Coordinates of C-alpha atoms and ligand atoms in Angstrom, one line a residue:
M574 CA 0.0 0.0 0.0
D575 CA 1.2 3.5 -0.8
I576 CA 1.5 5.5 2.3
F577 CA 0.3 8.6 0.4
A578 CA -3.0 6.9 -0.7
K579 CA -4.9 8.5 2.1
C580 CA -3.7 12.0 0.9
Q581 CA -5.4 11.4 -2.5
A582 CA -8.6 10.3 -0.8
F583 CA -8.5 13.3 1.5
Q584 CA -7.9 15.7 -1.4
D585 CA -11.0 14.2 -3.1
R586 CA -13.1 14.9 0.0
V587 CA -11.8 18.5 0.2
R588 CA -12.5 19.1 -3.5
A589 CA -16.1 17.8 -3.1
A590 CA -16.7 19.9 0.0
K591 CA -15.4 23.0 -2.0
A592 CA -17.7 22.2 -4.9
Q593 CA -20.7 22.0 -2.6
H594 CA -19.8 25.2 -0.7
K595 CA -19.1 23.3 2.4
Y596 CA -15.5 24.3 2.9
F597 CA -14.7 27.3 5.1
Y598 CA -11.1 26.6 6.1
F599 CA -7.8 28.3 5.2
R600 CA -9.7 31.3 3.8
T601 CA -7.3 33.9 2.5
I602 CA -7.5 37.2 4.3
R603 CA -5.8 40.2 2.6
S604 CA -5.8 42.6 5.5
A605 CA -5.0 42.9 9.2
Q606 CA -7.1 41.0 11.7
G607 CA -9.5 43.8 12.5
P608 CA -13.3 44.1 13.0
E609 CA -13.5 44.3 9.2
I610 CA -11.3 42.2 6.9
I611 CA -10.8 41.8 3.2
V612 CA -11.6 38.4 1.7
D613 CA -11.7 37.9 -2.1
G614 CA -11.6 41.7 -2.6
R615 CA -14.7 42.2 -0.4
K616 CA -15.0 43.7 3.0
M617 CA -16.4 41.4 5.7
I618 CA -17.3 41.9 9.3
M619 CA -15.0 39.6 11.3
L620 CA -16.8 37.6 13.9
G621 CA -14.4 34.7 14.1
S622 CA -11.2 36.2 15.5
N623 CA -9.5 35.8 18.9
N624 CA -8.1 39.3 18.7
Y625 CA -10.4 40.1 21.7
L626 CA -8.9 43.4 22.7
G627 CA -8.1 44.5 19.1
L628 CA -4.3 44.8 19.9
T629 CA -2.9 42.9 16.9
S630 CA -2.7 46.2 14.9
D631 CA -2.2 48.6 17.8
P632 CA 0.4 51.1 16.7
R633 CA 2.3 50.9 20.0
V634 CA 2.5 47.1 19.8
K635 CA 3.7 47.3 16.2
E636 CA 6.3 49.9 17.1
A637 CA 7.6 47.7 19.9
A638 CA 8.0 44.8 17.5
I639 CA 9.8 47.1 14.9
E640 CA 12.2 48.4 17.6
A641 CA 13.0 44.9 18.7
V642 CA 13.8 43.8 15.1
K643 CA 16.1 46.8 14.8
K644 CA 18.1 45.8 17.9
Y645 CA 18.0 42.0 17.9
G646 CA 17.0 41.0 14.3
V647 CA 14.1 38.6 13.5
G648 CA 15.2 35.5 15.3
C649 CA 17.5 33.9 17.9
A650 CA 18.7 31.0 15.8
G651 CA 18.6 28.6 18.7
S652 CA 16.9 27.1 21.7
R653 CA 16.5 28.9 25.0
L654 CA 18.8 26.3 26.6
L655 CA 21.7 27.1 24.4
N656 CA 22.1 30.4 22.5
G657 CA 18.4 31.6 22.3
T658 CA 17.9 33.4 25.6
L659 CA 17.8 37.2 25.3
D660 CA 17.5 39.8 28.0
I661 CA 14.0 40.6 26.7
H662 CA 12.9 37.0 27.2
E663 CA 13.9 37.2 30.8
A664 CA 12.3 40.6 31.2
L665 CA 9.0 39.3 29.7
E666 CA 9.0 36.3 32.0
E667 CA 9.5 38.6 35.0
Q668 CA 6.6 40.8 33.7
I669 CA 4.3 37.8 33.3
A670 CA 5.1 36.4 36.7
Q671 CA 4.3 39.8 38.3
F672 CA 1.1 40.2 36.3
F673 CA -0.2 36.8 37.3
K674 CA 1.1 37.1 40.9
K675 CA 3.3 34.0 40.5
E676 CA 6.9 33.5 41.5
A677 CA 8.1 32.8 38.0
A678 CA 7.2 32.2 34.3
I679 CA 8.7 30.6 31.2
V680 CA 7.9 31.6 27.7
F681 CA 7.5 29.1 24.8
S682 CA 7.2 29.8 21.1
T683 CA 3.5 29.0 21.0
G684 CA 0.7 28.2 23.4
M685 CA 0.5 24.7 21.9
Q686 CA 4.2 24.2 22.8
A687 CA 3.6 25.6 26.3
N688 CA 1.0 22.9 26.9
L689 CA 3.1 20.2 25.3
G690 CA 6.2 21.1 27.2
C691 CA 4.6 21.6 30.6
I692 CA 2.4 18.6 30.6
Q693 CA 5.0 16.2 29.1
A694 CA 7.5 17.4 31.8
L695 CA 5.1 17.0 34.8
V696 CA 3.0 14.0 34.0
T697 CA 5.5 11.3 34.6
P698 CA 4.7 7.5 34.8
D699 CA 3.7 7.9 38.5
S700 CA 1.2 10.6 37.6
I701 CA -2.2 11.2 36.1
A702 CA -3.6 14.2 34.3
I703 CA -7.3 14.8 34.6
L704 CA -9.0 16.7 31.9
D705 CA -12.4 18.2 31.1
K706 CA -13.8 16.6 27.9
F707 CA -13.9 20.1 26.3
D708 CA -10.2 20.9 26.9
H709 CA -8.2 22.2 24.0
A710 CA -6.4 19.7 21.7
S711 CA -3.0 20.9 22.8
I712 CA -3.7 19.7 26.4
V713 CA -4.7 16.3 25.1
D714 CA -1.6 16.2 22.9
G715 CA 0.5 17.1 25.9
C716 CA -0.9 14.2 27.7
R717 CA -0.3 11.9 24.7
L718 CA 3.3 13.0 24.7
S719 CA 3.7 12.4 28.5
L720 CA 4.7 9.1 30.0
G721 CA 1.9 9.2 32.5
T722 CA -1.8 8.5 32.0
F723 CA -4.8 10.8 31.5
K724 CA -8.5 10.6 32.0
R725 CA -11.3 12.9 30.9
Y726 CA -14.5 13.8 32.6
P727 CA -17.7 15.0 30.9
H728 CA -17.7 18.8 30.6
N729 CA -17.8 20.6 33.9
N730 CA -19.2 17.5 35.6
M731 CA -17.8 17.8 39.1
A732 CA -19.1 14.4 40.4
A733 CA -17.3 12.7 37.6
L734 CA -14.1 14.6 38.4
E735 CA -14.3 13.6 42.0
K736 CA -14.8 10.0 41.0
I737 CA -11.6 10.0 39.1
L738 CA -9.7 11.8 41.9
K739 CA -10.9 9.2 44.4
S740 CA -9.9 6.3 42.2
E741 CA -6.2 7.4 42.0
P742 CA -5.1 7.7 45.6
E743 CA -1.4 6.9 44.9
K744 CA -0.6 8.9 41.9
G745 CA 0.5 12.5 41.6
K746 CA -2.6 14.3 40.1
L747 CA -2.8 17.3 37.8
I748 CA -6.3 18.7 36.9
I749 CA -6.0 20.6 33.7
V750 CA -8.9 22.7 32.4
D751 CA -9.5 25.6 30.0
G752 CA -10.5 28.6 32.1
L753 CA -12.8 30.0 29.4
F754 CA -13.8 27.2 27.0
S755 CA -12.9 28.2 23.4
M756 CA -16.0 26.8 21.6
E757 CA -18.8 27.1 24.1
G758 CA -17.8 30.4 25.7
D759 CA -18.5 29.1 29.2
L760 CA -16.2 29.0 32.3
A761 CA -14.6 26.1 34.2
K762 CA -16.1 25.6 37.6
L763 CA -12.9 26.7 39.3
P764 CA -14.2 27.1 42.8
E765 CA -15.4 23.5 42.9
I766 CA -12.3 22.3 41.0
V767 CA -9.8 23.9 43.5
S768 CA -11.7 22.6 46.5
L769 CA -11.8 19.0 45.1
A770 CA -8.1 19.4 44.3
Y771 CA -7.4 20.3 47.9
K772 CA -9.5 17.4 49.2
Y773 CA -7.6 14.8 47.1
G774 CA -4.1 16.4 47.0
A775 CA -4.2 17.3 43.3
R776 CA -2.7 20.3 41.6
V777 CA -4.5 22.6 39.2
M778 CA -3.4 24.0 35.9
V779 CA -5.6 26.4 34.0
D780 CA -5.2 27.0 30.3
D781 CA -6.4 30.5 30.1
A782 CA -5.7 31.2 26.4
H783 CA -9.1 32.8 26.0
G784 CA -9.6 34.2 29.5
I785 CA -6.5 36.4 29.7
G786 CA -7.3 40.0 28.9
V787 CA -11.0 39.1 28.9
M788 CA -11.9 37.8 32.4
G789 CA -11.2 39.3 35.8
G790 CA -11.2 42.9 37.1
N791 CA -7.7 43.5 35.8
G792 CA -7.7 41.1 32.8
R793 CA -5.6 38.5 34.6
G794 CA -8.1 35.8 33.6
T795 CA -10.4 33.2 34.9
A796 CA -8.6 32.7 38.2
E797 CA -8.8 36.4 38.9
H798 CA -12.5 36.4 38.0
F799 CA -13.1 33.7 40.7
G800 CA -10.7 35.3 43.2
L801 CA -8.6 32.1 43.1
E802 CA -5.2 33.2 41.8
D803 CA -3.4 31.8 44.8
K804 CA -5.2 28.4 44.5
V805 CA -4.4 27.7 40.8
D806 CA -0.9 26.2 40.7
I807 CA -0.1 26.8 37.1
I808 CA -1.6 29.4 34.8
M809 CA -0.9 28.7 31.1
G810 CA -1.6 31.3 28.4
T811 CA -0.9 32.3 24.9
F812 CA 0.0 35.6 23.2
S813 CA -2.1 34.6 20.1
K814 CA -5.4 36.0 21.3
S815 CA -5.8 39.1 23.6
L816 CA -2.0 39.5 23.7
A817 CA -1.8 40.4 20.0
T818 CA 1.0 38.2 18.6
I819 CA 2.1 34.6 19.0
G820 CA 3.9 32.7 21.8
G821 CA 2.9 30.9 25.0
F822 CA 3.8 30.7 28.6
I823 CA 3.3 29.1 32.0
A824 CA 3.4 30.9 35.3
S825 CA 3.8 29.1 38.6
S826 CA 6.2 28.6 41.5
K827 CA 9.9 28.9 41.0
E828 CA 10.5 25.2 41.4
V829 CA 7.9 24.2 38.8
I830 CA 9.2 26.7 36.3
D831 CA 12.8 25.7 36.8
Y832 CA 11.8 22.0 36.4
V833 CA 9.7 22.6 33.2
K834 CA 12.5 24.8 31.8
H835 CA 15.0 21.9 32.1
V836 CA 12.7 19.0 31.2
G837 CA 10.0 20.3 28.8
R838 CA 11.1 19.0 25.4
A839 CA 8.9 21.6 23.5
L840 CA 11.1 24.3 25.0
L841 CA 14.5 22.5 24.9
F842 CA 14.3 21.3 21.3
S843 CA 12.8 24.3 19.6
A844 CA 14.1 27.7 18.8
S845 CA 13.1 30.5 21.2
L846 CA 10.4 33.1 20.6
A847 CA 11.5 35.7 18.0
P848 CA 12.4 39.2 19.4
P849 CA 9.6 41.2 17.7
L850 CA 7.1 38.8 19.2
V851 CA 8.6 39.1 22.7
A852 CA 8.5 42.8 22.5
A853 CA 4.9 42.9 21.1
A854 CA 3.6 40.6 23.9
S855 CA 5.3 42.7 26.5
R856 CA 3.8 45.9 25.2
A857 CA 0.3 44.2 24.9
I858 CA 0.5 43.2 28.6
K859 CA 1.3 46.8 29.5
I860 CA -1.7 48.1 27.5
I861 CA -4.0 45.6 29.2
Q862 CA -2.9 47.0 32.5
E863 CA -3.1 50.7 31.5
E864 CA -6.3 50.6 29.5
P865 CA -9.2 48.8 31.3
E866 CA -11.6 50.6 29.0
R867 CA -10.7 48.1 26.3
R868 CA -12.0 45.2 28.3
E869 CA -15.0 47.3 29.3
R870 CA -15.8 47.9 25.6
L871 CA -15.2 44.2 24.8
W872 CA -17.8 43.2 27.5
K873 CA -20.3 45.9 26.2
N874 CA -19.9 44.4 22.8
A875 CA -20.2 40.8 24.2
Y876 CA -23.5 41.6 25.9
K877 CA -24.9 43.4 22.8
W878 CA -24.0 40.5 20.6
L879 CA -25.1 37.7 23.0
N880 CA -28.4 39.5 23.9
G881 CA -29.0 40.4 20.3
L882 CA -28.7 36.8 19.1
K883 CA -30.8 35.5 22.0
S884 CA -33.6 38.0 21.4
L885 CA -33.7 36.9 17.7
G886 CA -34.3 33.4 19.0
F887 CA -30.9 31.8 18.4
D888 CA -29.6 29.1 20.7
T889 CA -26.4 30.4 22.2
G890 CA -25.7 27.4 24.4
M891 CA -23.9 28.0 27.7
S892 CA -22.1 31.2 26.7
T893 CA -21.8 34.1 29.1
T894 CA -18.7 35.7 27.5
P895 CA -17.4 37.3 24.3
I896 CA -17.2 33.8 22.7
V897 CA -20.7 33.0 21.6
P898 CA -21.6 29.7 19.9
V899 CA -24.7 29.8 17.6
I900 CA -26.0 26.3 17.7
V901 CA -27.6 25.4 14.4
G902 CA -28.1 21.6 14.6
D903 CA -26.8 19.4 11.7
E904 CA -23.7 19.8 9.6
E905 CA -25.7 20.7 6.5
K906 CA -27.2 23.7 8.3
A907 CA -23.9 24.9 9.7
F908 CA -22.4 25.0 6.2
E909 CA -25.5 26.6 4.6
A910 CA -25.5 29.2 7.4
C911 CA -21.8 29.9 6.9
C912 CA -22.3 30.2 3.1
Y913 CA -25.1 32.7 3.5
L914 CA -23.2 34.7 6.1
E915 CA -20.1 34.8 3.9
E916 CA -22.1 35.9 0.8
N917 CA -23.6 38.7 3.0
G918 CA -20.3 39.9 4.4
V919 CA -20.0 38.2 7.7
F920 CA -17.0 35.9 8.6
V921 CA -17.6 33.1 11.1
S922 CA -16.3 29.6 11.4
P923 CA -18.4 26.4 11.4
V924 CA -17.7 23.8 14.1
V925 CA -18.8 20.3 13.1
P926 CA -18.1 16.7 14.4
P927 CA -15.7 15.5 15.7
A928 CA -15.2 18.9 17.4
V929 CA -18.8 18.8 18.6
P930 CA -21.2 15.9 19.0
P931 CA -23.4 15.1 15.9
G932 CA -26.5 17.3 15.9
R933 CA -24.8 20.1 17.9
C934 CA -23.0 21.8 15.0
L935 CA -22.4 25.4 15.7
L936 CA -21.1 28.7 14.3
R937 CA -18.3 29.9 16.6
T938 CA -18.7 33.7 16.9
S939 CA -16.5 36.0 19.0
V940 CA -16.5 39.8 19.4
M941 CA -13.7 42.3 19.8
A942 CA -13.3 45.5 21.7
T943 CA -12.9 47.2 18.4
H944 CA -16.2 46.3 16.9
T945 CA -18.5 49.3 16.7
D946 CA -22.3 49.2 17.4
S947 CA -22.8 49.5 13.7
H948 CA -20.7 46.4 12.9
L949 CA -22.7 44.3 15.4
E950 CA -26.1 45.7 14.3
R951 CA -25.3 44.9 10.7
A952 CA -24.1 41.4 11.6
L953 CA -27.3 40.8 13.6
E954 CA -29.4 41.8 10.6
V955 CA -27.5 39.2 8.4
F956 CA -27.8 36.6 11.1
E957 CA -31.6 37.2 11.4
K958 CA -32.0 36.7 7.7
A959 CA -29.9 33.6 7.7
G960 CA -31.7 32.2 10.7
K961 CA -35.1 32.7 9.1
K962 CA -34.0 31.4 5.7
L963 CA -32.6 28.2 7.2
G964 CA -35.4 27.7 9.8
I965 CA -33.0 28.0 12.7
I966 CA -35.0 30.7 14.4
Ligands
PMP6 N1 -5.1 26.5 24.5 C1 -6.3 27.0 24.0 C2 -7.5 26.9 24.9 C3 -6.4 27.5 22.7 O1 -7.6 27.9 22.2 C4 -5.2 27.6 21.9 C5 -5.3 28.2 20.5 N2 -6.4 28.0 19.8 C6 -4.0 27.1 22.4 C7 -4.0 26.6 23.7 C8 -2.8 27.1 21.6 O2 -2.3 28.4 21.6 P1 -1.4 28.9 20.3 O3 -2.3 29.4 19.3 O4 -0.6 30.0 20.9 O5 -0.5 27.8 19.9

């Protein structure tokens, strides 16, 4: 058998999906990631971006990146362990540790690598990772890379979590959850999770990729939102959403960071984060601290969008945040809805099995601080027409 045979079969599937207008992936955008984007020469309202605070094109963030390029160039040509540690990496780690009220932090080249490196390092053969079923793929992949075991409990089901904790008295236990779930827009039940962790001697790691900059009185994320920053042992985050650029980190105690720094293969065997990205993330964190009005605007938009969809009769699932799923039912409807929205100038992404159970296909929508009332009102009008046309509302 030719090992490439599956590629041919896959290509046939993609071609068929494209021909039937059921393919909404790898769309080419010819503009910055703003509230309006250019696709195929047309302006579209962007409702599928994680640029929650609108910082990807902020002039101060861009300037910081440019200055770093001038001083350090565009790369470090090596791993952090050997020749790739710059003074600005260390300064950023100090800044992250202070921001999240942890002793230390370590920066990776992406959020995915932060999860891979951290989980692989910590979940050794005598340990178990315990995951929410809706956790991000990078957490699952980190567990697959690790030499320990992992178990998953149904989304936010605390009784099921307790059952797993109880069944593993001997092992070192790490509960890993998304703080703000990326598809459903709901929160982990952190108060219950930390108290169960305490009861059974487990540690807690929160992947707050979507919560940072969004949740909490100061944008420090889901742990801040619940007043539990000192009870969450590891905060993981990415720079690829509110923090404008790309890169990832974990923040924790000095000993955990020092350990992951020396044992996390995704850090050791990959080149360090490029200087402009380090500088951009650092400037973005400062802006989050200096400009709470961005977060306020984001939440104003989130309520306008969520309430607008609800009052039109859409099913927005469990969302209470700027990430709003619009549940449409079967796969066919999800693609038809996307197609209608695209033709009418609204960019959203369909989410279909295996990412969601069959029959619960959804359009993942998310708002930004930089959307105006007019963007959201125009998008609501298009959604209303799509919903009526397809019998969703
Ligand atoms: N965790 C979560 C919850 C995410 O949504 C993502 C990105 N979609 C990641 C981790 C990975 O982050 P990055 O894009 O920086 O690799």
